[in-house]
XYZ file of C-alpha atoms in Angstrom:
435
model
C -27.849 19.044 8.357
C -27.953 15.260 8.136
C -30.669 12.706 8.818
C -29.802 9.852 11.173
C -31.706 6.556 10.930
C -31.125 4.394 14.000
C -32.151 0.792 13.323
C -33.256 -1.114 16.402
C -34.678 -4.346 17.729
C -35.111 -5.079 21.454
C -32.116 -3.067 22.642
C -33.760 -0.089 24.305
C -30.873 0.738 26.634
C -28.399 0.901 23.762
C -30.726 3.011 21.620
C -31.213 5.414 24.514
C -27.431 5.627 24.895
C -27.011 6.160 21.144
C -29.493 9.045 21.160
C -27.754 10.544 24.195
C -24.409 10.326 22.378
C -25.851 12.415 19.538
C -27.158 14.967 22.000
C -23.673 15.231 23.482
C -21.385 14.885 20.476
C -23.233 15.464 17.186
C -21.791 19.006 16.938
C -23.778 19.601 13.753
C -27.515 19.720 13.150
C -29.143 16.289 12.939
C -32.623 14.897 12.532
C -32.941 11.521 14.304
C -35.374 8.797 13.279
C -35.626 5.478 15.101
C -36.777 2.617 12.861
C -37.903 -0.179 15.150
C -38.543 -3.810 14.246
C -41.570 -4.043 16.577
C -39.482 -4.225 19.757
C -41.162 -5.489 22.918
C -38.777 -3.962 25.455
C -40.475 -0.592 25.921
C -38.531 1.259 23.227
C -41.725 2.610 21.666
C -42.966 4.061 24.941
C -39.619 5.715 25.649
C -39.242 7.097 22.116
C -42.750 8.590 22.096
C -41.720 10.753 25.030
C -38.702 12.261 23.237
C -39.357 15.599 21.571
C -36.201 15.715 19.462
C -36.648 12.530 17.417
C -39.141 10.627 15.280
C -40.152 7.025 15.872
C -41.356 4.516 13.288
C -42.314 0.898 14.014
C -42.303 -1.532 11.066
C -42.434 -5.311 10.732
C -38.909 -5.708 9.396
C -39.163 -9.498 9.452
C -41.789 -9.161 6.725
C -40.452 -6.298 4.617
C -36.689 -6.216 5.308
C -34.439 -3.315 6.249
C -33.996 -2.163 2.659
C -37.698 -1.533 2.143
C -37.993 -0.022 5.619
C -35.275 2.554 4.896
C -36.757 3.332 1.478
C -40.260 3.721 2.926
C -39.214 6.043 5.732
C -37.022 8.074 3.407
C -39.909 8.513 0.973
C -42.727 9.076 3.470
C -40.782 11.620 5.525
C -39.430 13.366 2.398
C -35.816 13.034 3.487
C -33.581 15.130 1.265
C -30.275 15.318 3.136
C -27.126 13.289 3.654
C -28.177 10.096 5.432
C -26.462 8.247 8.278
C -27.826 4.704 8.579
C -26.633 3.020 11.760
C -27.453 0.144 14.053
C -28.777 1.062 17.467
C -25.847 -0.332 19.438
C -23.292 2.171 18.106
C -22.498 5.345 20.014
C -21.051 8.580 18.710
C -17.783 10.025 20.030
C -16.466 13.617 19.845
C -15.796 15.025 16.372
C -16.941 11.795 14.688
C -19.813 13.338 12.771
C -18.088 16.595 11.696
C -15.095 14.640 10.426
C -17.299 12.238 8.457
C -19.305 15.098 6.942
C -16.146 17.000 6.024
C -14.682 13.939 4.300
C -17.959 13.165 2.534
C -17.951 16.569 0.863
C -14.249 16.969 0.122
C -14.730 15.924 -3.510
C -17.742 15.586 -5.791
C -17.332 11.887 -6.586
C -17.497 10.625 -2.982
C -20.596 8.524 -2.381
C -20.303 7.326 1.200
C -18.005 7.300 4.221
C -17.664 5.417 7.473
C -15.457 5.696 10.519
C -13.597 3.294 12.755
C -15.383 1.014 15.219
C -14.055 0.609 18.739
C -15.301 -2.363 20.736
C -12.280 -3.516 22.741
C -12.388 -0.691 25.280
C -15.125 1.015 27.256
C -17.028 4.031 25.975
C -14.993 6.439 28.105
C -11.785 5.132 26.527
C -13.319 5.529 23.044
C -14.131 9.175 23.867
C -10.578 9.680 25.067
C -9.169 8.177 21.859
C -11.426 10.387 19.760
C -10.176 13.502 21.540
C -6.540 12.452 21.111
C -6.718 11.611 17.392
C -7.052 14.956 15.664
C -5.251 14.032 12.471
C -6.462 11.128 10.427
C -5.962 9.539 7.071
C -8.653 8.563 4.641
C -8.624 5.287 2.812
C -10.612 4.203 -0.216
C -12.601 0.993 0.203
C -14.677 -1.340 -1.921
C -17.249 -1.697 0.823
C -18.095 0.122 4.047
C -19.053 -1.560 7.299
C -22.836 -1.665 7.487
C -22.968 -0.742 11.197
C -22.805 2.998 10.443
C -22.511 4.517 6.960
C -22.967 8.165 6.010
C -24.341 8.402 2.468
C -24.148 11.562 0.395
C -27.447 13.109 -0.696
C -26.474 13.445 -4.360
C -25.188 9.869 -4.489
C -28.431 8.556 -2.983
C -30.387 10.397 -5.649
C -28.156 8.960 -8.377
C -28.090 5.350 -7.176
C -31.717 5.160 -6.060
C -33.483 2.932 -3.557
C -31.811 0.290 -1.424
C -32.318 -3.337 -2.511
C -35.687 -4.664 -1.289
C -35.266 -8.331 -2.256
C -32.960 -8.937 0.711
C -33.693 -8.434 4.395
C -30.203 -8.431 5.954
C -28.588 -5.047 6.495
C -25.046 -6.238 5.738
C -26.036 -7.589 2.311
C -28.143 -4.531 1.531
C -25.154 -2.313 2.331
C -22.823 -4.555 0.309
C -25.118 -4.345 -2.698
C -25.347 -0.547 -2.399
C -21.566 -0.242 -2.173
C -21.231 -2.285 -5.375
C -23.673 0.038 -7.081
C -21.699 3.033 -5.865
C -18.507 1.597 -7.336
C -20.232 0.928 -10.653
C -21.288 4.588 -10.725
C -17.715 5.740 -10.014
C -18.698 6.963 -6.582
C -15.797 6.533 -4.178
C -16.252 4.996 -0.733
C -13.898 6.215 1.992
C -12.961 5.216 5.540
C -12.072 8.034 7.941
C -9.430 6.827 10.383
C -10.060 9.478 13.057
C -13.866 9.250 13.243
C -14.810 6.768 15.963
C -17.997 4.907 16.794
C -18.181 2.797 19.924
C -19.826 -0.594 19.616
C -21.664 -1.659 22.727
C -24.091 -4.413 21.800
C -24.717 -7.581 19.865
C -23.824 -7.107 16.217
C -26.228 -9.845 15.170
C -29.448 -8.499 16.667
C -30.630 -7.104 13.328
C -28.227 -8.807 10.983
C -28.983 -12.499 10.622
C -27.980 -13.327 7.065
C -29.884 -16.061 5.262
C -28.275 -18.210 2.555
C -31.109 -17.479 0.126
C -30.290 -13.777 0.360
C -26.656 -14.465 -0.493
C -27.875 -16.423 -3.520
C -29.899 -13.403 -4.648
C -26.747 -11.291 -4.473
C -24.756 -13.871 -6.442
C -27.391 -14.063 -9.159
C -27.812 -10.305 -9.382
C -24.121 -9.604 -9.876
C -23.039 -12.829 -11.611
C -20.318 -13.615 -9.064
C -19.725 -16.524 -6.705
C -17.445 -14.615 -4.355
C -17.740 -11.077 -3.034
C -14.236 -10.270 -1.864
C -14.783 -6.642 -0.946
C -12.109 -6.841 1.772
C -8.446 -7.108 0.866
C -6.187 -9.980 1.860
C -4.138 -8.036 4.381
C -1.532 -10.767 4.809
C -0.684 -10.590 1.115
C -0.532 -6.804 1.129
C 1.777 -6.880 4.175
C 4.392 -8.757 2.129
C 4.630 -5.946 -0.415
C 7.640 -3.871 0.619
C 8.472 -0.317 -0.221
C 8.358 3.311 0.805
C 5.168 5.333 0.582
C 6.459 7.171 -2.492
C 7.918 4.129 -4.270
C 6.613 3.453 -7.770
C 6.243 -0.292 -7.358
C 4.525 -2.301 -10.079
C 2.126 -5.073 -9.060
C 0.129 -7.658 -11.011
C -2.548 -9.761 -9.329
C -3.627 -12.950 -11.081
C -7.287 -13.650 -10.417
C -7.840 -10.255 -8.799
C -11.601 -10.756 -8.338
C -13.237 -7.368 -7.564
C -9.877 -5.693 -6.950
C -9.939 -5.181 -3.164
C -6.322 -6.253 -2.630
C -5.050 -4.068 -5.474
C -7.022 -1.151 -4.058
C -5.386 -1.571 -0.650
C -1.940 -1.683 -2.261
C -2.799 1.575 -4.003
C -3.923 3.043 -0.662
C -0.593 2.199 0.939
C 1.562 3.047 -2.074
C -0.166 5.907 -3.934
C 2.423 5.936 -6.734
C 2.168 2.180 -7.342
C 1.078 0.906 -10.739
C -1.431 -1.871 -10.190
C -2.673 -4.382 -12.749
C -4.922 -7.397 -12.560
C -6.196 -10.342 -14.564
C -9.572 -11.931 -13.950
C -11.557 -14.669 -15.679
C -14.958 -13.441 -14.454
C -16.114 -10.425 -16.465
C -18.499 -9.249 -13.759
C -15.800 -9.235 -11.092
C -13.418 -7.513 -13.493
C -15.981 -4.764 -14.090
C -15.487 -3.671 -10.459
C -11.724 -4.127 -10.353
C -11.288 -1.891 -13.403
C -12.360 1.066 -11.245
C -9.158 0.638 -9.212
C -6.609 -0.901 -11.601
C -5.820 -1.781 -15.214
C -7.558 -5.101 -15.771
C -7.194 -7.822 -18.380
C -9.964 -10.401 -18.743
C -8.336 -13.750 -19.442
C -7.538 -17.248 -18.241
C -3.947 -17.194 -17.001
C -3.450 -20.776 -18.184
C -3.857 -19.539 -21.767
C -0.490 -17.793 -21.208
C -1.513 -14.572 -22.906
C -0.430 -11.768 -20.563
C -0.358 -8.473 -22.527
C 2.728 -7.074 -20.796
C 6.414 -6.706 -21.537
C 8.595 -9.252 -19.806
C 10.438 -8.058 -16.720
C 7.693 -5.556 -15.846
C 6.599 -6.370 -12.293
C 8.055 -6.118 -8.819
C 5.338 -8.424 -7.504
C 2.919 -10.936 -8.956
C 0.169 -11.983 -6.548
C -1.850 -15.213 -6.478
C -4.549 -14.854 -3.826
C -6.219 -18.282 -3.476
C -5.713 -18.972 -7.183
C -3.115 -21.722 -7.606
C -5.458 -24.405 -6.267
C -7.908 -23.597 -9.089
C -5.368 -24.202 -11.878
C -4.819 -27.353 -13.916
C -1.044 -26.847 -13.947
C 0.060 -24.353 -11.291
C 3.743 -25.160 -11.822
C 3.655 -24.162 -15.475
C 1.722 -20.999 -14.620
C 4.337 -19.926 -12.077
C 7.121 -20.659 -14.560
C 5.295 -18.624 -17.202
C 4.758 -15.679 -14.866
C 8.393 -15.722 -13.780
C 9.397 -14.092 -17.059
C 7.214 -11.085 -16.260
C 8.994 -10.388 -12.975
C 11.923 -8.062 -12.661
C 15.219 -9.712 -11.812
C 14.668 -9.450 -8.046
C 10.880 -9.649 -8.240
C 8.679 -11.803 -6.026
C 5.584 -13.934 -6.177
C 3.203 -13.576 -3.238
C 0.533 -16.220 -2.758
C -2.068 -17.532 -0.348
C -2.657 -21.284 -0.653
C -5.102 -23.455 1.345
C -3.654 -26.388 3.279
C -5.267 -29.757 2.576
C -3.423 -31.182 5.598
C -5.468 -29.070 8.017
C -6.805 -31.155 10.877
C -10.433 -30.458 9.907
C -9.826 -32.280 6.621
C -7.690 -35.053 8.097
C -10.146 -35.790 10.933
C -12.994 -36.174 8.458
C -10.840 -38.248 6.136
C -10.136 -40.653 8.992
C -13.904 -41.123 9.207
C -14.081 -41.834 5.471
C -15.346 -38.368 4.484
C -13.890 -36.088 1.830
C -16.950 -34.002 1.025
C -16.680 -30.984 -1.264
C -18.305 -27.712 -0.225
C -19.224 -24.362 -1.786
C -16.304 -22.581 -0.108
C -13.363 -23.450 2.129
C -10.581 -26.024 2.000
C -12.698 -28.441 -0.029
C -14.216 -25.864 -2.338
C -15.676 -27.845 -5.227
C -13.789 -25.649 -7.731
C -10.373 -26.645 -6.340
C -8.360 -28.729 -8.803
C -5.033 -29.017 -6.960
C -4.388 -29.568 -3.270
C -1.291 -28.453 -1.372
C 0.585 -29.190 1.834
C 3.549 -27.279 3.237
C 6.059 -29.646 1.638
C 4.326 -29.528 -1.738
C 4.330 -25.734 -1.703
C 8.076 -25.720 -1.057
C 8.631 -28.206 -3.902
C 6.398 -26.201 -6.246
C 8.315 -22.940 -5.893
C 11.718 -24.638 -5.863
C 10.986 -26.414 -9.130
C 9.711 -23.155 -10.648
C 13.008 -21.427 -9.867
C 12.088 -19.457 -6.752
C 13.514 -19.153 -3.267
C 10.903 -18.894 -0.516
C 11.843 -15.961 1.705
C 8.693 -15.902 3.823
C 6.327 -18.755 4.705
C 3.561 -17.622 7.019
C 0.247 -19.147 7.948
C -3.343 -18.441 8.869
C -4.362 -20.428 11.948
C -7.817 -20.724 13.482
C -8.699 -22.180 16.861
C -8.397 -25.961 16.988
C -10.823 -27.899 19.199
C -9.721 -30.169 22.040
C -10.842 -33.189 20.034
C -8.830 -32.072 17.014
C -5.773 -31.493 19.208
C -6.076 -35.053 20.480
C -6.146 -36.328 16.887
C -3.024 -34.298 16.098
C -1.261 -35.782 19.127
C -2.060 -39.299 17.947
C -0.944 -38.561 14.379
C 2.373 -37.139 15.607
C 2.914 -40.214 17.791
C 2.500 -42.405 14.698
C 4.836 -40.368 12.503
C 6.867 -37.483 13.922
C 8.272 -36.386 10.557
C 5.472 -33.806 10.298
C 5.237 -30.780 12.568
C 2.161 -29.705 14.515
C 1.817 -26.464 12.552
C 1.219 -28.527 9.409
C -2.055 -29.736 10.907
C -3.005 -26.386 12.443
C -2.388 -24.167 9.410
C -5.536 -23.368 7.452
C -3.789 -21.393 4.738
C -0.150 -20.706 3.868
C 1.059 -17.233 2.942
C 4.097 -17.421 0.678
C 6.590 -14.883 -0.572
C 9.089 -16.330 -3.054
C 11.892 -14.402 -4.723
C 12.995 -14.979 -8.278
C 16.115 -17.127 -8.020
C 18.806 -15.496 -10.097
């Protein structure tokens, strides 16, 4: 048996549909509790008429979702595995049995989640669920807060959810970090499907002050619990290949973890200057705490197939010398993979034309950036370091009509640049050691 907490706020129709989906597709015994943030759409009246669920109304705006979950769990003496989910997610066939099976496959698993389908209708999601019998599991640093199944023993070990934050996503992120610290694995089940049918933000409006609480609690500025998929995609090899990868500035280790997911026999290493971030990464990889510019890597030269710089080079005093130094630690045909922000992006240029070059906490003008790069400077950097760029990709976000007009005018003044140089937010580089 599992307990299901459905979190809701003014979305009665979706909550009704969610409950119906459990009646149709739960396939194992469940106890359903609706936790309602004082909705005014008739949810209370409907729920009171349902004999197979419990209803609790709390002022979440005052106490937060963390305290609400803790209170209900304590007052109702819940002592089972616990599925916490937002009210606009619907169950599909076999979703719950597959999650429960995965959750209990091994003793160290702390929580699991499935996949979330929102591009197609609910009927299509049901069809997909019936067609996908076999699925792979993947280890993750964090699980999507929309629906997480927590293991009873892990809940007892980790304790209450954080009550100093109100936003569900941050509460879930904090709990996932605590799970990792306790060596409890978090897994994603690729053949367990939830259908998303509502507004993700109805109960999840993050406040900056809450993010600051999280930063202070864990001693980290960034919380990169999701891998950089574009960097991982440039790692080549067969599933059974024993590739060796080093990530410089690996943060909490999410990218190294994803490489390990895709290449189980890979040997993954990382360096990180922040001890707190490194304390998470060391659960997935062999980690060295250092400043790469001190040039003190504790490895034999010629060790690695890949060295990764994920948004790191712009933080260095001398990125050229660092790349040259790291070159010796690559195998003869090894590669550097890097993501590098583009200072020529139209958002920066348009503001510069107005006389503004204002630093921010994050983004292209992150106040911790020391070096700035354009496409041409990236090419020069790797050429001078003795590398041949074999892949130069980009991350592009939507450009406004006004920004497009500025690009047109800039290109009319000087056509030596290409439009993509203004549209690219971040470059993704793969450079091979030039023999």
